[in-house]
mmCIF file of C-alpha atoms in Angstrom:
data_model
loop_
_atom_site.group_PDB
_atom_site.id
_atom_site.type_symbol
_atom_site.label_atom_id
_atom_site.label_comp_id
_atom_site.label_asym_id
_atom_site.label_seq_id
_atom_site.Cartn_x
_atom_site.Cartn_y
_atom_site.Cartn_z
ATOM 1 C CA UNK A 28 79.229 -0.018 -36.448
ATOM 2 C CA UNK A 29 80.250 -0.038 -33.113
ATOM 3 C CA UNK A 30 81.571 -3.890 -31.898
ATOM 4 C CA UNK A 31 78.830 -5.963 -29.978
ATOM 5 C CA UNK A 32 80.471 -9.336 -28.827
ATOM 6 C CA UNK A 33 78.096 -12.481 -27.073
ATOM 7 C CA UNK A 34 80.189 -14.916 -26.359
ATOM 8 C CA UNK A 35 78.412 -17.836 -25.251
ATOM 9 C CA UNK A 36 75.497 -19.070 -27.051
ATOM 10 C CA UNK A 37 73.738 -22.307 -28.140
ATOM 11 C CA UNK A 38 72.023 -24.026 -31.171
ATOM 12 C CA UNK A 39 70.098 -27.235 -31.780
ATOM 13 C CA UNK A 40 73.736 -29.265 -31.869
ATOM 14 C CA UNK A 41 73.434 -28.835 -28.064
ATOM 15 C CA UNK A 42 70.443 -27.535 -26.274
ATOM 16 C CA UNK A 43 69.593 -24.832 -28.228
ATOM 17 C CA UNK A 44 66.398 -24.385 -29.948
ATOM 18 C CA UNK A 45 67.480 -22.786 -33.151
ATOM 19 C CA UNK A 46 70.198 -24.164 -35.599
ATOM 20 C CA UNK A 47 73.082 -22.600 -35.980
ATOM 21 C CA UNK A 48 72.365 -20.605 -39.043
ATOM 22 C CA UNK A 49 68.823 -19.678 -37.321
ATOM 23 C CA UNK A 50 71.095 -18.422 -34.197
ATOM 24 C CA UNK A 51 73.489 -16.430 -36.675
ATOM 25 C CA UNK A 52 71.032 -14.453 -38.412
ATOM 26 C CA UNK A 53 68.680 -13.878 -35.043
ATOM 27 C CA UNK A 54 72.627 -12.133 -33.701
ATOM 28 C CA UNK A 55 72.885 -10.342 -36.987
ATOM 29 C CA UNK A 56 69.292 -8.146 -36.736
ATOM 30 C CA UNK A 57 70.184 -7.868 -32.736
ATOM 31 C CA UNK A 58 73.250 -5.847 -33.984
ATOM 32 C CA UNK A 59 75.774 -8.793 -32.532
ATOM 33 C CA UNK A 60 79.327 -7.812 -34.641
ATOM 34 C CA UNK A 61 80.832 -11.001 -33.099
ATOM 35 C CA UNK A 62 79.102 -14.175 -31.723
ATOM 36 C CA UNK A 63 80.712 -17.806 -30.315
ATOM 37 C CA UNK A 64 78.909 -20.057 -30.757
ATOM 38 C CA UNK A 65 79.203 -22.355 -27.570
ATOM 39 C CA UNK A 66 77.306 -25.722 -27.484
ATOM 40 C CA UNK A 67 77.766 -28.341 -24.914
ATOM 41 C CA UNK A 68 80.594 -30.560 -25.636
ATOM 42 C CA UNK A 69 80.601 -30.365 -29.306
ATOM 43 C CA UNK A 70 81.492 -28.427 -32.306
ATOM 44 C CA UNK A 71 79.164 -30.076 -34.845
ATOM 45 C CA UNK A 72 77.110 -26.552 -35.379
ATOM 46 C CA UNK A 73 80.348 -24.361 -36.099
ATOM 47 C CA UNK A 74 80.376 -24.953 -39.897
ATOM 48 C CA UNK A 75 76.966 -24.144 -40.430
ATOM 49 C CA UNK A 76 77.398 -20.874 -38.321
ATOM 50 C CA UNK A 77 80.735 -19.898 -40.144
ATOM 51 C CA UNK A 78 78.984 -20.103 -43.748
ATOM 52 C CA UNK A 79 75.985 -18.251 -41.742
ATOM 53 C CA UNK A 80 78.246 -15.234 -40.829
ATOM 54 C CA UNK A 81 79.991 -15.106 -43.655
ATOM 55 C CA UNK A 82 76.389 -14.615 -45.324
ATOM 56 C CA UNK A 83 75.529 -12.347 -42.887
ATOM 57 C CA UNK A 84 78.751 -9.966 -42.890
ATOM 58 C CA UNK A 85 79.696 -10.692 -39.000
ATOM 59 C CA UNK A 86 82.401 -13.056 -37.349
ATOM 60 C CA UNK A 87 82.314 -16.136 -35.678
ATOM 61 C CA UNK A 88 84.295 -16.555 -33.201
ATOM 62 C CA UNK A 89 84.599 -20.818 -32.960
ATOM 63 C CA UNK A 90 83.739 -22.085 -29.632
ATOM 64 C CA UNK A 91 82.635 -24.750 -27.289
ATOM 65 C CA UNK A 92 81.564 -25.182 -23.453
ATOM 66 C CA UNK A 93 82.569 -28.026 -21.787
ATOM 67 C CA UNK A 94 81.894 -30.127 -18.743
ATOM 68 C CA UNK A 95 84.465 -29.951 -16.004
ATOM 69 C CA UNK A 96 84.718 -31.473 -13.074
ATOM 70 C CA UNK A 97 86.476 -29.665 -10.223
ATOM 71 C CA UNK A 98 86.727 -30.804 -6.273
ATOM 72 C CA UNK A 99 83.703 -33.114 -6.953
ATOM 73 C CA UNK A 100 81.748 -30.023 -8.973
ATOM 74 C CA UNK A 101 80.628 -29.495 -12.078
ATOM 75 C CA UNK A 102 82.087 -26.678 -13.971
ATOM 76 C CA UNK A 103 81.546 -25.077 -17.340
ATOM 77 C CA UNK A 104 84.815 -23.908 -18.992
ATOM 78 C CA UNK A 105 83.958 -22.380 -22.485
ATOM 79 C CA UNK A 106 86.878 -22.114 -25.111
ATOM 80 C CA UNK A 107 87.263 -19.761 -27.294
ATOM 81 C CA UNK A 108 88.772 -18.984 -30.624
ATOM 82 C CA UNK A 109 89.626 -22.631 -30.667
ATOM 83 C CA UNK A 110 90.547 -24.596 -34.023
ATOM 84 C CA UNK A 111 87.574 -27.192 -34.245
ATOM 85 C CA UNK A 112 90.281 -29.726 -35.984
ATOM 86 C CA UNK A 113 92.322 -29.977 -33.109
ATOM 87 C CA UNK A 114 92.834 -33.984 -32.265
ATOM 88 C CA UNK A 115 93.089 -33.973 -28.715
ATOM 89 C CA UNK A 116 90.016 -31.391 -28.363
ATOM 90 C CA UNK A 117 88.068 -34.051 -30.135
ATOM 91 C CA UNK A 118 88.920 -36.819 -28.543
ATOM 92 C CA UNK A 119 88.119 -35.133 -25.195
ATOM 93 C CA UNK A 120 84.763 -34.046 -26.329
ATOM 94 C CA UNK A 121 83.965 -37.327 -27.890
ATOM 95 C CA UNK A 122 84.253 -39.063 -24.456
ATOM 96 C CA UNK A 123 82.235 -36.430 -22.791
ATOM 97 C CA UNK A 124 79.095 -36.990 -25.524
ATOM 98 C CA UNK A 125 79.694 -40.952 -24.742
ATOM 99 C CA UNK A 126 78.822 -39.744 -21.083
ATOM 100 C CA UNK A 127 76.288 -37.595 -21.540
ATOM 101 C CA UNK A 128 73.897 -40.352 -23.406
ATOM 102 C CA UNK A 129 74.826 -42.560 -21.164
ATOM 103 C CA UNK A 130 73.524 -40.057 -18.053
ATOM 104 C CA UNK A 131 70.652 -39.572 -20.390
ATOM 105 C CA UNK A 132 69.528 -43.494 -20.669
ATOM 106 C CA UNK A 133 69.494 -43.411 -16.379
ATOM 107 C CA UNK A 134 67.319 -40.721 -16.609
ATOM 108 C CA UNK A 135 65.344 -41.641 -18.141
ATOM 109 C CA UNK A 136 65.637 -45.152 -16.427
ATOM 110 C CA UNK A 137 64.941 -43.608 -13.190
ATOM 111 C CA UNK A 138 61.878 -41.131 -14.854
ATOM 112 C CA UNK A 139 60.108 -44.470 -15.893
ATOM 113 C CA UNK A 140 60.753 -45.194 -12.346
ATOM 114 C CA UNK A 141 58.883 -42.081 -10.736
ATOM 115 C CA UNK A 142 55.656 -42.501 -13.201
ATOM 116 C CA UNK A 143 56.671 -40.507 -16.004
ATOM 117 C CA UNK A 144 57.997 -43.171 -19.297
ATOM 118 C CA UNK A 145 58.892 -42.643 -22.187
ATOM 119 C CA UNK A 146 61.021 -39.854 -20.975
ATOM 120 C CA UNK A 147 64.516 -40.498 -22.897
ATOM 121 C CA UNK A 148 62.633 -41.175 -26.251
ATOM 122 C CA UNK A 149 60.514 -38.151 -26.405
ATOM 123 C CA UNK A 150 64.129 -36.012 -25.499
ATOM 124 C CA UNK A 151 65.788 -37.673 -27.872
ATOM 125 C CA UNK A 152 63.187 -36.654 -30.031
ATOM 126 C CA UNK A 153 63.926 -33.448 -29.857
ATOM 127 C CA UNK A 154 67.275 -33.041 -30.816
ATOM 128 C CA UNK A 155 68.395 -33.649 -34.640
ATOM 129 C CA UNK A 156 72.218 -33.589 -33.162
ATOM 130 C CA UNK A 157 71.450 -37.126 -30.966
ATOM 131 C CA UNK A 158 72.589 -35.096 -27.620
ATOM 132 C CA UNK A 159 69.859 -35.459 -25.062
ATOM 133 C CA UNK A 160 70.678 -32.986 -22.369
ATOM 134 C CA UNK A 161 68.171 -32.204 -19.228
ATOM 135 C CA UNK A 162 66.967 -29.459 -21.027
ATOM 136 C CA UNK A 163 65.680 -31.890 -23.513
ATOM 137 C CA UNK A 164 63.795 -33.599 -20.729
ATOM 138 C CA UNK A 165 62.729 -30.510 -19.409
ATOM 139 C CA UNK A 166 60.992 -29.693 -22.174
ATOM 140 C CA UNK A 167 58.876 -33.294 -22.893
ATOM 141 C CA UNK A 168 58.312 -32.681 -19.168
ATOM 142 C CA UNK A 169 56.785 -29.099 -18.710
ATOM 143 C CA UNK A 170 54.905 -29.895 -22.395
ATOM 144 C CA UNK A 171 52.840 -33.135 -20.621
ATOM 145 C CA UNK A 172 51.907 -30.629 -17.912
ATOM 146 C CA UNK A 173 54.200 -32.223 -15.038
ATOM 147 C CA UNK A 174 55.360 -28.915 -14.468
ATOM 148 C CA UNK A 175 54.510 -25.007 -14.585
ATOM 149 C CA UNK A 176 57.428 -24.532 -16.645
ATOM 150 C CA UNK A 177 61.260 -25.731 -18.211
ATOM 151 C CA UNK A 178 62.620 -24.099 -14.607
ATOM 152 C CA UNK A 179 60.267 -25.894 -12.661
ATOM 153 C CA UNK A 180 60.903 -29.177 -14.182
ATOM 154 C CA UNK A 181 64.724 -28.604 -13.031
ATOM 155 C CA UNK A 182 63.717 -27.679 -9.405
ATOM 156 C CA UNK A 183 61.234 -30.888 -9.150
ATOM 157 C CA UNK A 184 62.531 -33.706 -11.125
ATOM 158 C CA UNK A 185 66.281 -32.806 -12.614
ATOM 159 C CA UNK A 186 68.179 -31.239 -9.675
ATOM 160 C CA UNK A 187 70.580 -32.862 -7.343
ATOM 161 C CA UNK A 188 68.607 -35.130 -5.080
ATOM 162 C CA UNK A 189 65.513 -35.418 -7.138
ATOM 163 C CA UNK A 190 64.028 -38.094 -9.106
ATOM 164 C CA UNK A 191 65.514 -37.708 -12.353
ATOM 165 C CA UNK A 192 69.220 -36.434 -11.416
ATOM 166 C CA UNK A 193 71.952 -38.654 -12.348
ATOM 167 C CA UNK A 194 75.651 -37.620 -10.969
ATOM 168 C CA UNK A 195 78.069 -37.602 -13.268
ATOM 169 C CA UNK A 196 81.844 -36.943 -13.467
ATOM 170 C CA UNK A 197 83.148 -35.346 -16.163
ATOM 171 C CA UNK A 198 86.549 -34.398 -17.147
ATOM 172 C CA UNK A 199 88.756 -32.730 -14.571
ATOM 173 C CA UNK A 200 88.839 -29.430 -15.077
ATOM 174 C CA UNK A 201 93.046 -29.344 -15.837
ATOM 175 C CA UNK A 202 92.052 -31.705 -18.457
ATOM 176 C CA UNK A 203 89.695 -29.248 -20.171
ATOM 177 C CA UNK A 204 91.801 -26.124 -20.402
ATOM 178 C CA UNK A 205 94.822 -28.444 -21.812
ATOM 179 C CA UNK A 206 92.493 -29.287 -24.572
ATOM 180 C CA UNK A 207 91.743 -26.030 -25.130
ATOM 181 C CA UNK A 208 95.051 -24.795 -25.129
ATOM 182 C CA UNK A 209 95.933 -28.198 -27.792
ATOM 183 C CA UNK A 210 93.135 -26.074 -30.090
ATOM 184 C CA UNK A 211 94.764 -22.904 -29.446
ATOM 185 C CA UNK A 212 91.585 -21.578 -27.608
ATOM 186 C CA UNK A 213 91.655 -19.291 -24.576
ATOM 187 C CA UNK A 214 89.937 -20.921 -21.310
ATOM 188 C CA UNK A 215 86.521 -18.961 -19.940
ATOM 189 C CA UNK A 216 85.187 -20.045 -16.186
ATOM 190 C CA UNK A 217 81.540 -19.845 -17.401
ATOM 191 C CA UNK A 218 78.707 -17.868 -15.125
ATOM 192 C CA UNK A 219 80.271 -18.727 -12.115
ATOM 193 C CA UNK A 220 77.557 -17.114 -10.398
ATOM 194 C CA UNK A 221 75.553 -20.392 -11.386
ATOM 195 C CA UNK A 222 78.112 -22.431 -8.996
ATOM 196 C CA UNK A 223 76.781 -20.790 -5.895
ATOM 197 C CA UNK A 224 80.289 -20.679 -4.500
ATOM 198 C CA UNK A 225 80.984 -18.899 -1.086
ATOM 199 C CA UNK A 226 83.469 -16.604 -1.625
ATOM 200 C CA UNK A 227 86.626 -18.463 -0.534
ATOM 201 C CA UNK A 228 85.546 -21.345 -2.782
ATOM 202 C CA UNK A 229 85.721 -19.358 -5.516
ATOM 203 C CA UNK A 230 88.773 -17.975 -5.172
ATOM 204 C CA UNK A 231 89.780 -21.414 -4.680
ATOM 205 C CA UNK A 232 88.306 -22.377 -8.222
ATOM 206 C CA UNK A 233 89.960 -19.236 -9.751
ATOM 207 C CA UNK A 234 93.588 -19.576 -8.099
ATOM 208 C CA UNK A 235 93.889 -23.038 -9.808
ATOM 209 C CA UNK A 236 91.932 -22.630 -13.068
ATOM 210 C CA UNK A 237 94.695 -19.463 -13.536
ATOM 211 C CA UNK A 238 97.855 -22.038 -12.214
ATOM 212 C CA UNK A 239 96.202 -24.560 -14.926
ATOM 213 C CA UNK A 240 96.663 -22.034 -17.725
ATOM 214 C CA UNK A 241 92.629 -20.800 -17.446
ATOM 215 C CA UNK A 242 92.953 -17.225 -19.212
ATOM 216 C CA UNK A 243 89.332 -15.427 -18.389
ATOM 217 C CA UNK A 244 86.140 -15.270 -16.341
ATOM 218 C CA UNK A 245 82.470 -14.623 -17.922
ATOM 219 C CA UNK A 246 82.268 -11.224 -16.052
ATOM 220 C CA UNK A 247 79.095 -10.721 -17.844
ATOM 221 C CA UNK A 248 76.705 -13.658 -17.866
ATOM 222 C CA UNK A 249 73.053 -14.381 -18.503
ATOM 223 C CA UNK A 250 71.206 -11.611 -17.476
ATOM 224 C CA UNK A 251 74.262 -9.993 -16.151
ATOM 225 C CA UNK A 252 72.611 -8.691 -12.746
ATOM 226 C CA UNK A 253 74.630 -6.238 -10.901
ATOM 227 C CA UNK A 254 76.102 -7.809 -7.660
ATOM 228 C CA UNK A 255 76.912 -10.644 -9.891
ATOM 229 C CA UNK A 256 78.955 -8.812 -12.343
ATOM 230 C CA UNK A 257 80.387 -6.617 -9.650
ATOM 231 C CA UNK A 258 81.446 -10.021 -7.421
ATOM 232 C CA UNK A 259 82.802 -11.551 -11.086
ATOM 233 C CA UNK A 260 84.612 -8.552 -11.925
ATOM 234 C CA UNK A 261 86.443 -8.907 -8.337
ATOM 235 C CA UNK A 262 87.699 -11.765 -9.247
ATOM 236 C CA UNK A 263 89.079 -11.288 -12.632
ATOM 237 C CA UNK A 264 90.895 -8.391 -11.143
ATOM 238 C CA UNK A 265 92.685 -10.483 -8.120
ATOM 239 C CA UNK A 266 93.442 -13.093 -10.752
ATOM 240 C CA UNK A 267 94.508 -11.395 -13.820
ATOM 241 C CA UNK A 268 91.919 -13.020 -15.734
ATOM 242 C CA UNK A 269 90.495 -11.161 -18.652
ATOM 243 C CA UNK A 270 86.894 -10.595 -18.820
ATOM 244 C CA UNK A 271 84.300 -12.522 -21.121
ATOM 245 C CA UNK A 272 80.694 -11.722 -21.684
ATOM 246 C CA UNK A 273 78.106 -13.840 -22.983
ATOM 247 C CA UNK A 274 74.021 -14.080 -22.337
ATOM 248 C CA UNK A 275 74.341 -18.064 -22.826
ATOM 249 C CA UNK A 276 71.666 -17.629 -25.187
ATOM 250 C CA UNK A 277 69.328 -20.859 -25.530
ATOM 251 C CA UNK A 278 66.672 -19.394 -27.966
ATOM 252 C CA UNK A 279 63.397 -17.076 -27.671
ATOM 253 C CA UNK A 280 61.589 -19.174 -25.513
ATOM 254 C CA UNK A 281 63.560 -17.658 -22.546
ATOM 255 C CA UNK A 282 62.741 -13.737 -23.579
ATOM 256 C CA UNK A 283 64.632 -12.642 -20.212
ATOM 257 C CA UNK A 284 68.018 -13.617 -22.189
ATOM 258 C CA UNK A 285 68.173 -11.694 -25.734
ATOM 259 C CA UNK A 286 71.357 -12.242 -28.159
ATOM 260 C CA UNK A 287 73.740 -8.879 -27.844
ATOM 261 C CA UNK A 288 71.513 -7.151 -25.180
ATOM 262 C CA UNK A 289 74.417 -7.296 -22.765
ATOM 263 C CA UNK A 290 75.715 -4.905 -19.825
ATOM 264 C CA UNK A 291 78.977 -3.448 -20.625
ATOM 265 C CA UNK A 292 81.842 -4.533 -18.702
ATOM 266 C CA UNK A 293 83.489 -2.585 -16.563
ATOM 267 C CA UNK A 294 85.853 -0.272 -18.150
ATOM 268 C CA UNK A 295 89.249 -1.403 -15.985
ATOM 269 C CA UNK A 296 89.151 -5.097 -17.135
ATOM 270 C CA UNK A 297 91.122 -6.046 -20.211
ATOM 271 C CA UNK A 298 88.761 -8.202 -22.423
ATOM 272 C CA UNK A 299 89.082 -11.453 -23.577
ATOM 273 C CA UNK A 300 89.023 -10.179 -27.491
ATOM 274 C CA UNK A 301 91.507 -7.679 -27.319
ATOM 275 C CA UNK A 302 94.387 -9.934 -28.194
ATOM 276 C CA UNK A 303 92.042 -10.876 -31.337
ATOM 277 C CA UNK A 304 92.772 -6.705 -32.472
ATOM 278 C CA UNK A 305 96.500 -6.856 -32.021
#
């Protein structure tokens, strides 16, 4: 069978809406050889997806994607191929959960505020992991009708400057890919089309994440449209990065993102698993 990597995916220990197992064997019948399992500051799915792919006869490549901040942004750095077990990984992504619910209490402070309560309850509700993300209040959101949809919730209540955003800082961004490199993991700038960078910024971003240690760029992300993978793939080449691909896979209620169904990437960049071959 020919080797179909996704890279960057999420279960119910984050914001996904299947478990990791569920996530496994939905990769498996897509064809996916390899699949990272990527949720949001936390490894608590990976042993469930390991016994999963075992079962299932394809690898799992142990991951996570964590919250960065860089020059008062927030960045996603995913790692991968890290060792879970590692201390100072752990602790990082400990403090970064004790953020997150604490971001999630204001919001839902300040979405009692605007007319809508009982907002951080019903998310938490939702998640059998305890991490309430925005996509957690998206959902409770969009389902009491507020909204046309998990998208539109984002754009009218959850996005900077509306009435359920909370800013938060997160780790700096060197402090991310030293964990990662404490676990043995290889640093991955995720869809940095999401960033909506000018140009120069994000050369800026790439220059120091690669001075940092940072070791590869999500060339192929999401829906993997072409100007953005062309723009990404730029980059990687300028910076010696290699190239990553992942559809940041939620679950089937977003049909526009499938597990495996991923453009190739362009034959000149090196990619991130080759050194896993050697």
């Amino acid at each position: 069978m020919e080797p179909s990597y996704d890279l960057h995916t999420h279960s119910t220990a984050s914001d996904g809406s299947l478990t990791p197992s569920e996530l496994v064997h939905e990769a498996a019948a897509a064809g996916v050889t390899h699949i990272a399992l990527s949720d949001h500051d936390t490894t608590e799915g990976l042993e469930d997806a390991k016994a999963a792919a075992d079962a299932a006869g394809i690898r799992l490549i142990p991951a996570v994607e964590i919250s960065a901040t860089w020059m008062e942004k927030s960045v996603h750095v995913v790692g991968l191929a890290i060792d879970p077990a590692g201390a100072l990984l752990q602790q990082g992504l400990a403090g970064l959960r004790t953020l997150r619910h604490e971001r999630a209490e204001e919001m839902g402070r300040r979405l009692d505020k605007h007319g809508i309560p009982g907002a951080f309850e019903a998310a938490a509700a939702l998640t059998p992991s305890g991490m309430v993300t925005r996509t957690h209040f998206a959902r409770v959101i969009a389902a009491q009708g507020l909204a046309a949809s998990v998208s539109d919730v984002f754009n009218r209540y959850l996005a900077q400057g509306k009435p359920g955003y909370v800013s938060t800082r997160w780790a700096e961004l060197e402090q991310v890919v030293a964990w990662i490199h404490s676990a043995g993991g290889t640093a991955v700038v995720a869809h940095p089309q999401r960033y909506k960078l000018t140009a120069s910024w994000m050369r800026r971003l790439l220059g120091e994440f690669k001075e940092m240690g940072g070791g590869a760029l999500e060339v192929v992300a999401g829906a993997g449209y072409p100007q953005d993978i062309q723009a990404a793939a730029s980059h990687a080449r300028r910076f010696g990065l290699l190239a990553s691909a992942g559809s940041d896979y939620h679950g089937p209620e977003q049909p526009w993102l499938r597990l495996g169904r991923l453009p190739p990437l362009p034959s000149d960049l090196t990619p991130v698993w080759s050194p896993w071959h050697e």
